[in-house]
PDB file of C-alpha atoms in Angstrom:
ATOM      1  CA  MET A   1     -20.776   6.126  -4.297  1.00  0.00           C
ATOM      2  CA  PRO A   2     -20.619  10.104  -4.616  1.00  0.00           C
ATOM      3  CA  HIS A   3     -22.675  11.776  -7.112  1.00  0.00           C
ATOM      4  CA  PHE A   4     -20.479  14.237  -9.530  1.00  0.00           C
ATOM      5  CA  THR A   5     -21.385  16.447 -11.601  1.00  0.00           C
ATOM      6  CA  LEU A   6     -18.169  17.060 -13.733  1.00  0.00           C
ATOM      7  CA  ALA A   7     -16.535  20.481 -14.822  1.00  0.00           C
ATOM      8  CA  THR A   8     -13.414  19.983 -16.601  1.00  0.00           C
ATOM      9  CA  ALA A   9     -10.253  21.764 -15.240  1.00  0.00           C
ATOM     10  CA  VAL A  10      -7.778  23.357 -17.832  1.00  0.00           C
ATOM     11  CA  LEU A  11      -4.459  23.800 -16.350  1.00  0.00           C
ATOM     12  CA  PRO A  12      -2.079  26.343 -17.861  1.00  0.00           C
ATOM     13  CA  ARG A  13       1.346  24.563 -19.167  1.00  0.00           C
ATOM     14  CA  ALA A  14       3.056  26.415 -16.516  1.00  0.00           C
ATOM     15  CA  GLU A  15       0.871  24.964 -13.578  1.00  0.00           C
ATOM     16  CA  TRP A  16       0.983  21.625 -14.889  1.00  0.00           C
ATOM     17  CA  GLN A  17       4.766  21.282 -15.738  1.00  0.00           C
ATOM     18  CA  ALA A  18       5.560  22.342 -11.753  1.00  0.00           C
ATOM     19  CA  ARG A  19       3.131  20.193 -10.286  1.00  0.00           C
ATOM     20  CA  GLU A  20       4.733  17.491 -12.311  1.00  0.00           C
ATOM     21  CA  ALA A  21       8.693  18.764 -11.725  1.00  0.00           C
ATOM     22  CA  ALA A  22       7.970  18.971  -8.148  1.00  0.00           C
ATOM     23  CA  HIS A  23       5.883  15.103  -8.052  1.00  0.00           C
ATOM     24  CA  GLU A  24       9.023  13.637 -10.012  1.00  0.00           C
ATOM     25  CA  GLU A  25      11.189  15.327  -7.377  1.00  0.00           C
ATOM     26  CA  ARG A  26       9.401  13.622  -4.929  1.00  0.00           C
ATOM     27  CA  ALA A  27       9.001  10.254  -6.407  1.00  0.00           C
ATOM     28  CA  ASP A  28      12.968  10.400  -6.873  1.00  0.00           C
ATOM     29  CA  ALA A  29      13.528  10.920  -3.041  1.00  0.00           C
ATOM     30  CA  LEU A  30      11.162   8.117  -2.304  1.00  0.00           C
ATOM     31  CA  THR A  31      12.823   5.734  -4.289  1.00  0.00           C
ATOM     32  CA  ALA A  32      16.664   6.726  -3.914  1.00  0.00           C
ATOM     33  CA  ASP A  33      17.944   4.459  -1.439  1.00  0.00           C
ATOM     34  CA  TRP A  34      16.048   1.591  -3.304  1.00  0.00           C
ATOM     35  CA  ARG A  35      17.881   2.477  -6.352  1.00  0.00           C
ATOM     36  CA  VAL A  36      21.269   2.590  -4.770  1.00  0.00           C
ATOM     37  CA  ARG A  37      20.893  -0.472  -3.089  1.00  0.00           C
ATOM     38  CA  VAL A  38      19.980  -2.156  -6.295  1.00  0.00           C
ATOM     39  CA  GLN A  39      23.097  -1.008  -8.038  1.00  0.00           C
ATOM     40  CA  ARG A  40      25.246  -2.166  -4.944  1.00  0.00           C
ATOM     41  CA  GLY A  41      23.345  -5.726  -4.694  1.00  0.00           C
ATOM     42  CA  GLU A  42      22.604  -4.369  -1.055  1.00  0.00           C
ATOM     43  CA  LYS A  43      19.235  -5.858   0.807  1.00  0.00           C
ATOM     44  CA  HIS A  44      16.938  -4.067   3.144  1.00  0.00           C
ATOM     45  CA  PRO A  45      14.679  -6.430   5.130  1.00  0.00           C
ATOM     46  CA  ILE A  46      11.875  -3.302   5.913  1.00  0.00           C
ATOM     47  CA  GLU A  47      11.919  -1.042   2.670  1.00  0.00           C
ATOM     48  CA  ASP A  48      12.756  -3.532   0.005  1.00  0.00           C
ATOM     49  CA  PHE A  49       8.526  -4.901   0.405  1.00  0.00           C
ATOM     50  CA  LEU A  50       7.765  -2.255  -0.863  1.00  0.00           C
ATOM     51  CA  PHE A  51       9.283  -3.178  -4.176  1.00  0.00           C
ATOM     52  CA  THR A  52       9.316  -6.738  -4.116  1.00  0.00           C
ATOM     53  CA  TYR A  53       5.933  -7.701  -2.768  1.00  0.00           C
ATOM     54  CA  TYR A  54       4.228  -4.645  -4.239  1.00  0.00           C
ATOM     55  CA  PRO A  55       6.322  -5.255  -7.962  1.00  0.00           C
ATOM     56  CA  PHE A  56       6.011  -1.667  -9.511  1.00  0.00           C
ATOM     57  CA  LYS A  57       8.978   0.047 -10.912  1.00  0.00           C
ATOM     58  CA  PRO A  58      10.084   3.613  -9.635  1.00  0.00           C
ATOM     59  CA  ARG A  59       9.228   4.766 -12.898  1.00  0.00           C
ATOM     60  CA  LEU A  60       5.670   4.418 -12.176  1.00  0.00           C
ATOM     61  CA  LEU A  61       6.019   6.195  -9.287  1.00  0.00           C
ATOM     62  CA  ARG A  62       7.472   9.101 -11.146  1.00  0.00           C
ATOM     63  CA  ARG A  63       4.969   9.279 -14.100  1.00  0.00           C
ATOM     64  CA  TRP A  64       2.623  12.147 -12.664  1.00  0.00           C
ATOM     65  CA  HIS A  65      -0.946  12.161 -13.951  1.00  0.00           C
ATOM     66  CA  PRO A  66      -3.418  15.096 -13.276  1.00  0.00           C
ATOM     67  CA  GLY A  67      -6.666  12.236 -12.790  1.00  0.00           C
ATOM     68  CA  ALA A  68      -9.717  12.591 -15.132  1.00  0.00           C
ATOM     69  CA  GLY A  69     -11.745  15.703 -15.839  1.00  0.00           C
ATOM     70  CA  VAL A  70      -8.497  17.874 -16.532  1.00  0.00           C
ATOM     71  CA  VAL A  71      -6.946  19.081 -19.594  1.00  0.00           C
ATOM     72  CA  LEU A  72      -3.408  19.770 -19.600  1.00  0.00           C
ATOM     73  CA  ALA A  73      -3.332  22.789 -21.521  1.00  0.00           C
ATOM     74  CA  ASP A  74      -0.612  23.046 -24.569  1.00  0.00           C
ATOM     75  CA  ALA A  75       0.289  19.175 -24.102  1.00  0.00           C
ATOM     76  CA  ALA A  76      -0.569  17.986 -27.633  1.00  0.00           C
ATOM     77  CA  ALA A  77       3.237  18.244 -29.137  1.00  0.00           C
ATOM     78  CA  LEU A  78       4.810  16.739 -26.248  1.00  0.00           C
ATOM     79  CA  ASP A  79       5.916  12.962 -25.584  1.00  0.00           C
ATOM     80  CA  ARG A  80       3.056  12.657 -23.003  1.00  0.00           C
ATOM     81  CA  ALA A  81       0.760  12.773 -26.363  1.00  0.00           C
ATOM     82  CA  ALA A  82       1.989   9.029 -26.686  1.00  0.00           C
ATOM     83  CA  TRP A  83       1.283   7.961 -22.980  1.00  0.00           C
ATOM     84  CA  ARG A  84      -1.130   5.264 -23.475  1.00  0.00           C
ATOM     85  CA  TRP A  85      -4.744   6.065 -21.796  1.00  0.00           C
ATOM     86  CA  TYR A  86      -4.562  10.264 -23.213  1.00  0.00           C
ATOM     87  CA  ARG A  87      -6.507  11.775 -25.547  1.00  0.00           C
ATOM     88  CA  PRO A  88      -5.869  14.620 -27.705  1.00  0.00           C
ATOM     89  CA  ASP A  89      -8.948  17.949 -26.227  1.00  0.00           C
ATOM     90  CA  GLY A  90      -8.022  21.044 -28.537  1.00  0.00           C
ATOM     91  CA  ASP A  91      -4.480  21.697 -27.992  1.00  0.00           C
ATOM     92  CA  GLY A  92      -4.017  19.893 -24.696  1.00  0.00           C
ATOM     93  CA  LEU A  93      -4.268  16.316 -23.518  1.00  0.00           C
ATOM     94  CA  ALA A  94      -6.672  14.441 -20.945  1.00  0.00           C
ATOM     95  CA  VAL A  95      -7.075  11.105 -19.542  1.00  0.00           C
ATOM     96  CA  ASP A  96      -9.039   9.085 -21.803  1.00  0.00           C
ATOM     97  CA  ALA A  97     -11.251   7.703 -18.771  1.00  0.00           C
ATOM     98  CA  SER A  98     -13.820   6.121 -20.913  1.00  0.00           C
ATOM     99  CA  ALA A  99     -10.917   3.874 -22.391  1.00  0.00           C
ATOM    100  CA  PHE A 100      -9.255   2.950 -19.544  1.00  0.00           C
ATOM    101  CA  LEU A 101     -13.108   1.735 -17.424  1.00  0.00           C
ATOM    102  CA  ALA A 102     -14.028  -0.282 -20.505  1.00  0.00           C
ATOM    103  CA  ALA A 103     -10.453  -2.266 -20.654  1.00  0.00           C
ATOM    104  CA  ASN A 104     -10.527  -2.551 -17.025  1.00  0.00           C
ATOM    105  CA  SER A 105     -13.942  -2.136 -15.691  1.00  0.00           C
ATOM    106  CA  SER A 106     -13.953  -5.407 -13.644  1.00  0.00           C
ATOM    107  CA  THR A 107     -10.335  -4.352 -11.588  1.00  0.00           C
ATOM    108  CA  VAL A 108     -11.928  -0.888 -11.427  1.00  0.00           C
ATOM    109  CA  ASP A 109     -14.950  -1.958  -9.860  1.00  0.00           C
ATOM    110  CA  PHE A 110     -13.524  -4.525  -7.262  1.00  0.00           C
ATOM    111  CA  ILE A 111     -11.326  -1.545  -6.103  1.00  0.00           C
ATOM    112  CA  GLU A 112     -13.695   0.616  -5.649  1.00  0.00           C
ATOM    113  CA  LYS A 113     -16.087  -1.900  -3.576  1.00  0.00           C
ATOM    114  CA  LEU A 114     -13.061  -3.067  -1.328  1.00  0.00           C
ATOM    115  CA  LEU A 115     -11.926   0.449  -0.448  1.00  0.00           C
ATOM    116  CA  SER A 116     -15.768   1.730  -0.056  1.00  0.00           C
ATOM    117  CA  ARG A 117     -16.433  -1.134   1.921  1.00  0.00           C
ATOM    118  CA  THR A 118     -13.192  -1.658   3.704  1.00  0.00           C
ATOM    119  CA  ALA A 119     -13.478   2.267   4.943  1.00  0.00           C
ATOM    120  CA  ALA A 120     -16.991   1.721   5.999  1.00  0.00           C
ATOM    121  CA  ARG A 121     -16.782  -0.590   8.991  1.00  0.00           C
ATOM    122  CA  VAL A 122     -15.432  -0.445  12.311  1.00  0.00           C
ATOM    123  CA  SER A 123     -11.520  -0.721  12.641  1.00  0.00           C
ATOM    124  CA  GLN A 124     -10.701  -3.405  14.867  1.00  0.00           C
ATOM    125  CA  PHE A 125      -7.203  -2.932  17.244  1.00  0.00           C
ATOM    126  CA  GLY A 126      -6.960  -6.301  18.441  1.00  0.00           C
ATOM    127  CA  CYS A 127      -4.308  -8.015  16.199  1.00  0.00           C
ATOM    128  CA  PHE A 128      -1.457  -6.913  17.396  1.00  0.00           C
ATOM    129  CA  GLY A 129       0.790  -7.664  14.426  1.00  0.00           C
ATOM    130  CA  LEU A 130       0.499 -11.397  15.101  1.00  0.00           C
ATOM    131  CA  HIS A 131       0.750 -12.003  11.716  1.00  0.00           C
ATOM    132  CA  GLU A 132       4.073 -11.582  11.198  1.00  0.00           C
ATOM    133  CA  TRP A 133       4.471 -13.913  14.254  1.00  0.00           C
ATOM    134  CA  ALA A 134       2.386 -16.438  12.372  1.00  0.00           C
ATOM    135  CA  MET A 135       4.490 -16.895   9.847  1.00  0.00           C
ATOM    136  CA  VAL A 136       7.410 -18.206  11.325  1.00  0.00           C
ATOM    137  CA  TYR A 137       5.390 -20.241  14.158  1.00  0.00           C
ATOM    138  CA  ARG A 138       7.152 -23.672  14.462  1.00  0.00           C
ATOM    139  CA  GLN A 139       9.599 -22.839  11.726  1.00  0.00           C
ATOM    140  CA  GLY A 140      13.118 -23.835  11.623  1.00  0.00           C
ATOM    141  CA  GLU A 141      13.550 -21.576   8.232  1.00  0.00           C
ATOM    142  CA  HIS A 142      12.147 -17.865   7.806  1.00  0.00           C
ATOM    143  CA  ARG A 143      11.261 -15.722   5.150  1.00  0.00           C
ATOM    144  CA  HIS A 144      13.754 -13.154   6.559  1.00  0.00           C
ATOM    145  CA  SER A 145      17.384 -14.237   7.457  1.00  0.00           C
ATOM    146  CA  VAL A 146      17.294 -11.871  10.213  1.00  0.00           C
ATOM    147  CA  PRO A 147      17.313 -13.697  13.879  1.00  0.00           C
ATOM    148  CA  LEU A 148      13.952 -14.008  16.032  1.00  0.00           C
ATOM    149  CA  ARG A 149      14.281 -11.666  18.843  1.00  0.00           C
ATOM    150  CA  LEU A 150      12.813 -13.982  21.402  1.00  0.00           C
ATOM    151  CA  GLY A 151      14.392 -17.330  19.724  1.00  0.00           C
ATOM    152  CA  GLN A 152      11.882 -19.807  18.183  1.00  0.00           C
ATOM    153  CA  ALA A 153      10.751 -21.338  21.529  1.00  0.00           C
ATOM    154  CA  GLY A 154      10.262 -17.483  22.656  1.00  0.00           C
ATOM    155  CA  THR A 155       8.065 -16.543  19.687  1.00  0.00           C
ATOM    156  CA  ASP A 156       6.330 -19.674  19.681  1.00  0.00           C
ATOM    157  CA  ALA A 157       5.348 -19.305  23.053  1.00  0.00           C
ATOM    158  CA  VAL A 158       4.050 -15.587  22.312  1.00  0.00           C
ATOM    159  CA  VAL A 159       1.692 -17.160  19.694  1.00  0.00           C
ATOM    160  CA  GLU A 160       0.374 -19.359  21.690  1.00  0.00           C
ATOM    161  CA  SER A 161      -0.553 -17.459  24.565  1.00  0.00           C
ATOM    162  CA  HIS A 162      -2.587 -15.188  22.305  1.00  0.00           C
ATOM    163  CA  HIS A 163      -5.513 -15.454  19.992  1.00  0.00           C
ATOM    164  CA  ILE A 164      -5.102 -14.394  16.154  1.00  0.00           C
ATOM    165  CA  GLY A 165      -7.620 -12.614  14.338  1.00  0.00           C
ATOM    166  CA  CYS A 166      -6.135 -11.474  11.024  1.00  0.00           C
ATOM    167  CA  SER A 167      -8.488 -10.510   8.299  1.00  0.00           C
ATOM    168  CA  HIS A 168      -6.153 -10.056   5.476  1.00  0.00           C
ATOM    169  CA  PHE A 169      -5.807 -12.692   2.894  1.00  0.00           C
ATOM    170  CA  ASP A 170      -2.319 -11.978   1.853  1.00  0.00           C
ATOM    171  CA  ALA A 171      -1.067 -11.686   5.384  1.00  0.00           C
ATOM    172  CA  PHE A 172      -3.081 -15.079   6.321  1.00  0.00           C
ATOM    173  CA  ARG A 173      -1.207 -17.022   3.102  1.00  0.00           C
ATOM    174  CA  PHE A 174       1.628 -16.520   4.331  1.00  0.00           C
ATOM    175  CA  PHE A 175       0.913 -18.286   7.690  1.00  0.00           C
ATOM    176  CA  THR A 176       3.156 -21.555   8.466  1.00  0.00           C
ATOM    177  CA  PRO A 177       0.848 -24.791   8.559  1.00  0.00           C
ATOM    178  CA  ALA A 178       0.904 -24.966  11.971  1.00  0.00           C
ATOM    179  CA  ALA A 179      -0.351 -21.242  12.472  1.00  0.00           C
ATOM    180  CA  VAL A 180      -3.432 -21.694  10.042  1.00  0.00           C
ATOM    181  CA  PRO A 181      -5.812 -23.272  12.398  1.00  0.00           C
ATOM    182  CA  ARG A 182      -5.031 -21.096  15.235  1.00  0.00           C
ATOM    183  CA  ASN A 183      -6.396 -17.818  13.426  1.00  0.00           C
ATOM    184  CA  ARG A 184     -10.165 -17.568  14.176  1.00  0.00           C
ATOM    185  CA  LEU A 185     -11.000 -15.970  10.668  1.00  0.00           C
ATOM    186  CA  GLN A 186      -9.965 -18.017   7.539  1.00  0.00           C
ATOM    187  CA  PRO A 187      -9.899 -15.269   5.071  1.00  0.00           C
ATOM    188  CA  THR A 188      -9.833 -15.987   1.435  1.00  0.00           C
ATOM    189  CA  ARG A 189      -9.517 -13.744  -2.032  1.00  0.00           C
ATOM    190  CA  ALA A 190     -13.153 -13.862  -2.462  1.00  0.00           C
ATOM    191  CA  THR A 191     -13.884 -12.843   0.924  1.00  0.00           C
ATOM    192  CA  SER A 192     -11.566  -9.945   1.074  1.00  0.00           C
ATOM    193  CA  ALA A 193     -14.336  -7.228   0.626  1.00  0.00           C
ATOM    194  CA  GLU A 194     -16.352  -8.686   3.347  1.00  0.00           C
ATOM    195  CA  LEU A 195     -13.490  -9.086   6.056  1.00  0.00           C
ATOM    196  CA  GLU A 196     -10.743  -6.245   5.337  1.00  0.00           C
ATOM    197  CA  GLN A 197     -11.013  -3.284   8.011  1.00  0.00           C
ATOM    198  CA  PRO A 198      -9.391  -0.068   8.451  1.00  0.00           C
ATOM    199  CA  GLY A 199      -7.122  -1.041  11.123  1.00  0.00           C
ATOM    200  CA  CYS A 200      -5.558  -3.752   9.347  1.00  0.00           C
ATOM    201  CA  LEU A 201      -1.845  -2.906   8.451  1.00  0.00           C
ATOM    202  CA  HIS A 202      -1.720  -4.899   5.451  1.00  0.00           C
ATOM    203  CA  ALA A 203      -5.005  -3.623   4.251  1.00  0.00           C
ATOM    204  CA  GLY A 204      -3.483  -0.113   4.797  1.00  0.00           C
ATOM    205  CA  MET A 205      -0.082  -0.361   2.849  1.00  0.00           C
ATOM    206  CA  ASP A 206      -2.398  -1.909  -0.162  1.00  0.00           C
ATOM    207  CA  VAL A 207      -4.035   1.032  -0.776  1.00  0.00           C
ATOM    208  CA  TYR A 208      -0.816   1.808  -2.557  1.00  0.00           C
ATOM    209  CA  LYS A 209      -1.221  -1.274  -4.698  1.00  0.00           C
ATOM    210  CA  TRP A 210      -4.882  -0.285  -5.602  1.00  0.00           C
ATOM    211  CA  ALA A 211      -4.102   3.103  -6.323  1.00  0.00           C
ATOM    212  CA  ILE A 212      -0.989   2.311  -8.979  1.00  0.00           C
ATOM    213  CA  LYS A 213      -3.342  -0.101 -10.190  1.00  0.00           C
ATOM    214  CA  LEU A 214      -5.647   2.500 -11.456  1.00  0.00           C
ATOM    215  CA  GLY A 215      -3.119   4.243 -13.362  1.00  0.00           C
ATOM    216  CA  PRO A 216      -4.094   7.753 -14.858  1.00  0.00           C
ATOM    217  CA  LEU A 217      -7.386   7.890 -12.854  1.00  0.00           C
ATOM    218  CA  VAL A 218      -5.435   8.635  -9.845  1.00  0.00           C
ATOM    219  CA  PRO A 219      -3.782  12.167  -9.309  1.00  0.00           C
ATOM    220  CA  GLY A 220       0.119  11.874  -8.408  1.00  0.00           C
ATOM    221  CA  GLU A 221      -0.293  13.462  -5.455  1.00  0.00           C
ATOM    222  CA  VAL A 222      -2.628  10.659  -4.347  1.00  0.00           C
ATOM    223  CA  LEU A 223      -0.175   8.090  -5.341  1.00  0.00           C
ATOM    224  CA  LEU A 224       2.837   9.241  -3.719  1.00  0.00           C
ATOM    225  CA  ASP A 225       0.934   9.813  -0.417  1.00  0.00           C
ATOM    226  CA  SER A 226      -0.417   6.249  -0.558  1.00  0.00           C
ATOM    227  CA  PHE A 227       3.171   4.709  -1.055  1.00  0.00           C
ATOM    228  CA  THR A 228       4.030   7.082   1.957  1.00  0.00           C
ATOM    229  CA  LEU A 229       1.831   5.685   4.142  1.00  0.00           C
ATOM    230  CA  ALA A 230       2.862   2.153   2.956  1.00  0.00           C
ATOM    231  CA  ARG A 231       6.041   2.740   3.913  1.00  0.00           C
ATOM    232  CA  ASP A 232       5.232   4.216   7.317  1.00  0.00           C
ATOM    233  CA  ILE A 233       2.901   1.445   7.869  1.00  0.00           C
ATOM    234  CA  ARG A 234       6.038  -1.265   6.714  1.00  0.00           C
ATOM    235  CA  TRP A 235       7.977  -0.203   9.662  1.00  0.00           C
ATOM    236  CA  LEU A 236       5.512  -0.651  11.961  1.00  0.00           C
ATOM    237  CA  ASP A 237       4.985  -3.736  10.828  1.00  0.00           C
ATOM    238  CA  MET A 238       8.354  -4.651  11.070  1.00  0.00           C
ATOM    239  CA  ARG A 239       9.351  -2.947  14.166  1.00  0.00           C
ATOM    240  CA  ALA A 240       6.135  -5.007  16.187  1.00  0.00           C
ATOM    241  CA  SER A 241       7.630  -8.441  14.280  1.00  0.00           C
ATOM    242  CA  PRO A 242       9.337 -11.094  16.020  1.00  0.00           C
ATOM    243  CA  TYR A 243      12.448 -10.008  14.175  1.00  0.00           C
ATOM    244  CA  ASP A 244      15.142  -8.304  15.381  1.00  0.00           C
ATOM    245  CA  MET A 245      15.284  -4.964  13.640  1.00  0.00           C
ATOM    246  CA  ALA A 246      17.537  -2.896  15.659  1.00  0.00           C
ATOM    247  CA  PRO A 247      20.521  -3.175  13.408  1.00  0.00           C
ATOM    248  CA  TRP A 248      18.221  -1.340  10.928  1.00  0.00           C
ATOM    249  CA  GLY A 249      17.576   1.472  13.322  1.00  0.00           C
ATOM    250  CA  ALA A 250      13.926   0.129  14.015  1.00  0.00           C
ATOM    251  CA  GLU A 251      13.867  -0.657  17.539  1.00  0.00           C
ATOM    252  CA  PRO A 252      11.075  -3.161  18.359  1.00  0.00           C
ATOM    253  CA  VAL A 253       7.494  -2.554  19.586  1.00  0.00           C
ATOM    254  CA  ALA A 254       7.479  -5.611  21.774  1.00  0.00           C
ATOM    255  CA  ILE A 255       3.276  -6.661  21.672  1.00  0.00           C
ATOM    256  CA  GLU A 256       4.340  -9.526  23.975  1.00  0.00           C
ATOM    257  CA  THR A 257       4.558  -6.965  26.477  1.00  0.00           C
ATOM    258  CA  ALA A 258       1.040  -4.492  27.947  1.00  0.00           C
ATOM    259  CA  ASP A 259       3.341  -1.456  27.000  1.00  0.00           C
ATOM    260  CA  GLY A 260       4.505  -2.684  23.699  1.00  0.00           C
ATOM    261  CA  LYS A 261       0.358  -3.495  23.063  1.00  0.00           C
ATOM    262  CA  ALA A 262      -0.432  -0.201  23.744  1.00  0.00           C
ATOM    263  CA  GLU A 263       2.209   1.408  21.801  1.00  0.00           C
ATOM    264  CA  TYR A 264       0.939  -0.694  18.598  1.00  0.00           C
ATOM    265  CA  VAL A 265      -2.593   0.401  18.916  1.00  0.00           C
ATOM    266  CA  ARG A 266      -1.735   4.299  19.230  1.00  0.00           C
ATOM    267  CA  GLN A 267       0.408   4.248  15.823  1.00  0.00           C
ATOM    268  CA  GLN A 268      -2.527   1.595  14.662  1.00  0.00           C
ATOM    269  CA  ARG A 269      -5.211   3.971  15.328  1.00  0.00           C
ATOM    270  CA  ALA A 270      -3.497   6.692  13.648  1.00  0.00           C
ATOM    271  CA  PHE A 271      -2.628   4.581  10.496  1.00  0.00           C
ATOM    272  CA  ALA A 272      -6.360   3.511   9.776  1.00  0.00           C
ATOM    273  CA  GLU A 273      -7.467   7.339   9.812  1.00  0.00           C
ATOM    274  CA  ARG A 274      -4.954   7.899   7.476  1.00  0.00           C
ATOM    275  CA  SER A 275      -5.328   5.053   5.260  1.00  0.00           C
ATOM    276  CA  ASN A 276      -9.460   5.778   5.208  1.00  0.00           C
ATOM    277  CA  ALA A 277      -8.577   9.305   4.198  1.00  0.00           C
ATOM    278  CA  LEU A 278      -6.792   8.163   1.257  1.00  0.00           C
ATOM    279  CA  ARG A 279      -9.350   5.301   0.196  1.00  0.00           C
ATOM    280  CA  ALA A 280     -11.997   8.162   0.019  1.00  0.00           C
ATOM    281  CA  ARG A 281      -9.321  10.282  -2.450  1.00  0.00           C
ATOM    282  CA  VAL A 282      -9.061   7.054  -4.371  1.00  0.00           C
ATOM    283  CA  VAL A 283     -12.489   6.028  -4.329  1.00  0.00           C
ATOM    284  CA  THR A 284     -13.238   9.846  -5.403  1.00  0.00           C
ATOM    285  CA  ALA A 285     -10.723   9.355  -8.299  1.00  0.00           C
ATOM    286  CA  ILE A 286     -12.755   6.715  -9.572  1.00  0.00           C
ATOM    287  CA  SER A 287     -16.150   8.610  -9.167  1.00  0.00           C
ATOM    288  CA  VAL A 288     -14.607  11.323 -11.008  1.00  0.00           C
ATOM    289  CA  ALA A 289     -13.460   8.961 -13.935  1.00  0.00           C
ATOM    290  CA  ARG A 290     -16.775   7.759 -14.234  1.00  0.00           C
ATOM    291  CA  ALA A 291     -18.241  11.098 -14.945  1.00  0.00           C
ATOM    292  CA  ALA A 292     -16.000  12.019 -17.425  1.00  0.00           C
ATOM    293  CA  GLY A 293     -15.981   8.894 -18.916  1.00  0.00           C
TER     294      GLY A 293
END
C-alpha cells in the first residue's frame, strides 16, 4: 500500500461547486436512458444490468464527493453539512474519514486487499466470455427473454468444445448445474482475493461496485469513471454472449470463431488496462483516507 504524508487541500467554493455541477451533469447523462425506461416500464437486456445487478440508485452516482483530505471552503452553512460522513472544518466541510473507516473497517480492508491483489496478477485472456454461455448450458429457460444466436443445441456445442476457466465467483454462481463441473476453477466468495485477475470482465465491472461502497472516500470523478467502465464492459460481455443482441444495436462478437476470439481478446486487453488504472485510483483513495483519519 502506498505511504502518504497528507497535506490537506482547501478548495474555494467556486472551484468545488463547479466540479460538483459538472459531476451532476455527467451523472444525469449516464443515467438518463435508465430513468426514462423506468418511467415507461421498458427493459434493456444490456444496460439494465448496471442498475439491477448493481442495486445502486442513480442519486448515489449523482452525489459528488471530493474524497478524503480535502476541505470544501464556505460549505458549513450549506445542505451538504447534513450529509453523513462529513465534519465541519472552520467554515468549511471535510469528509470524516476517521469515522467512516471506524464504522466500515472490514469492508474497506477487503476492498483494498481484493483490488490490490487483482491488479498485481498477470491478466488472463483465454476465457472468451464463456461464462455467459455456461449460464444457459443445457437449459430450456434462460435469464434473459432473448433468443440464443445459435439455438440451444448450437450453444451447448460451443460450451462442450471449449475449456472453461472462469475465476469470478459472481459469474460462476450462475452457471447451470451441468456447466459447473466443466469449469476448471471452483471459485467461492472466500477465494475471490486469491483468484480474481485483471483480464476478467466481471472483475472490471465490479470496480464500480467497490468504488460506490466506499462512499465519500472516493472522489466523484473516480466513481463516474468506474461506472463508465462497467457500462462499456457490459456491452462487450453481452455482444460476446450466446444471446442475439442485434436488435439492441449490439452486433455479435462471435467467440465461437477465430476472428471473434481475436476481437474479444483485443477489447479484453484494453479493459484490463482501464480497470487496473481505476483499481489504483480507488486504492489510492483508501490510502489517502487512512492518512487523513
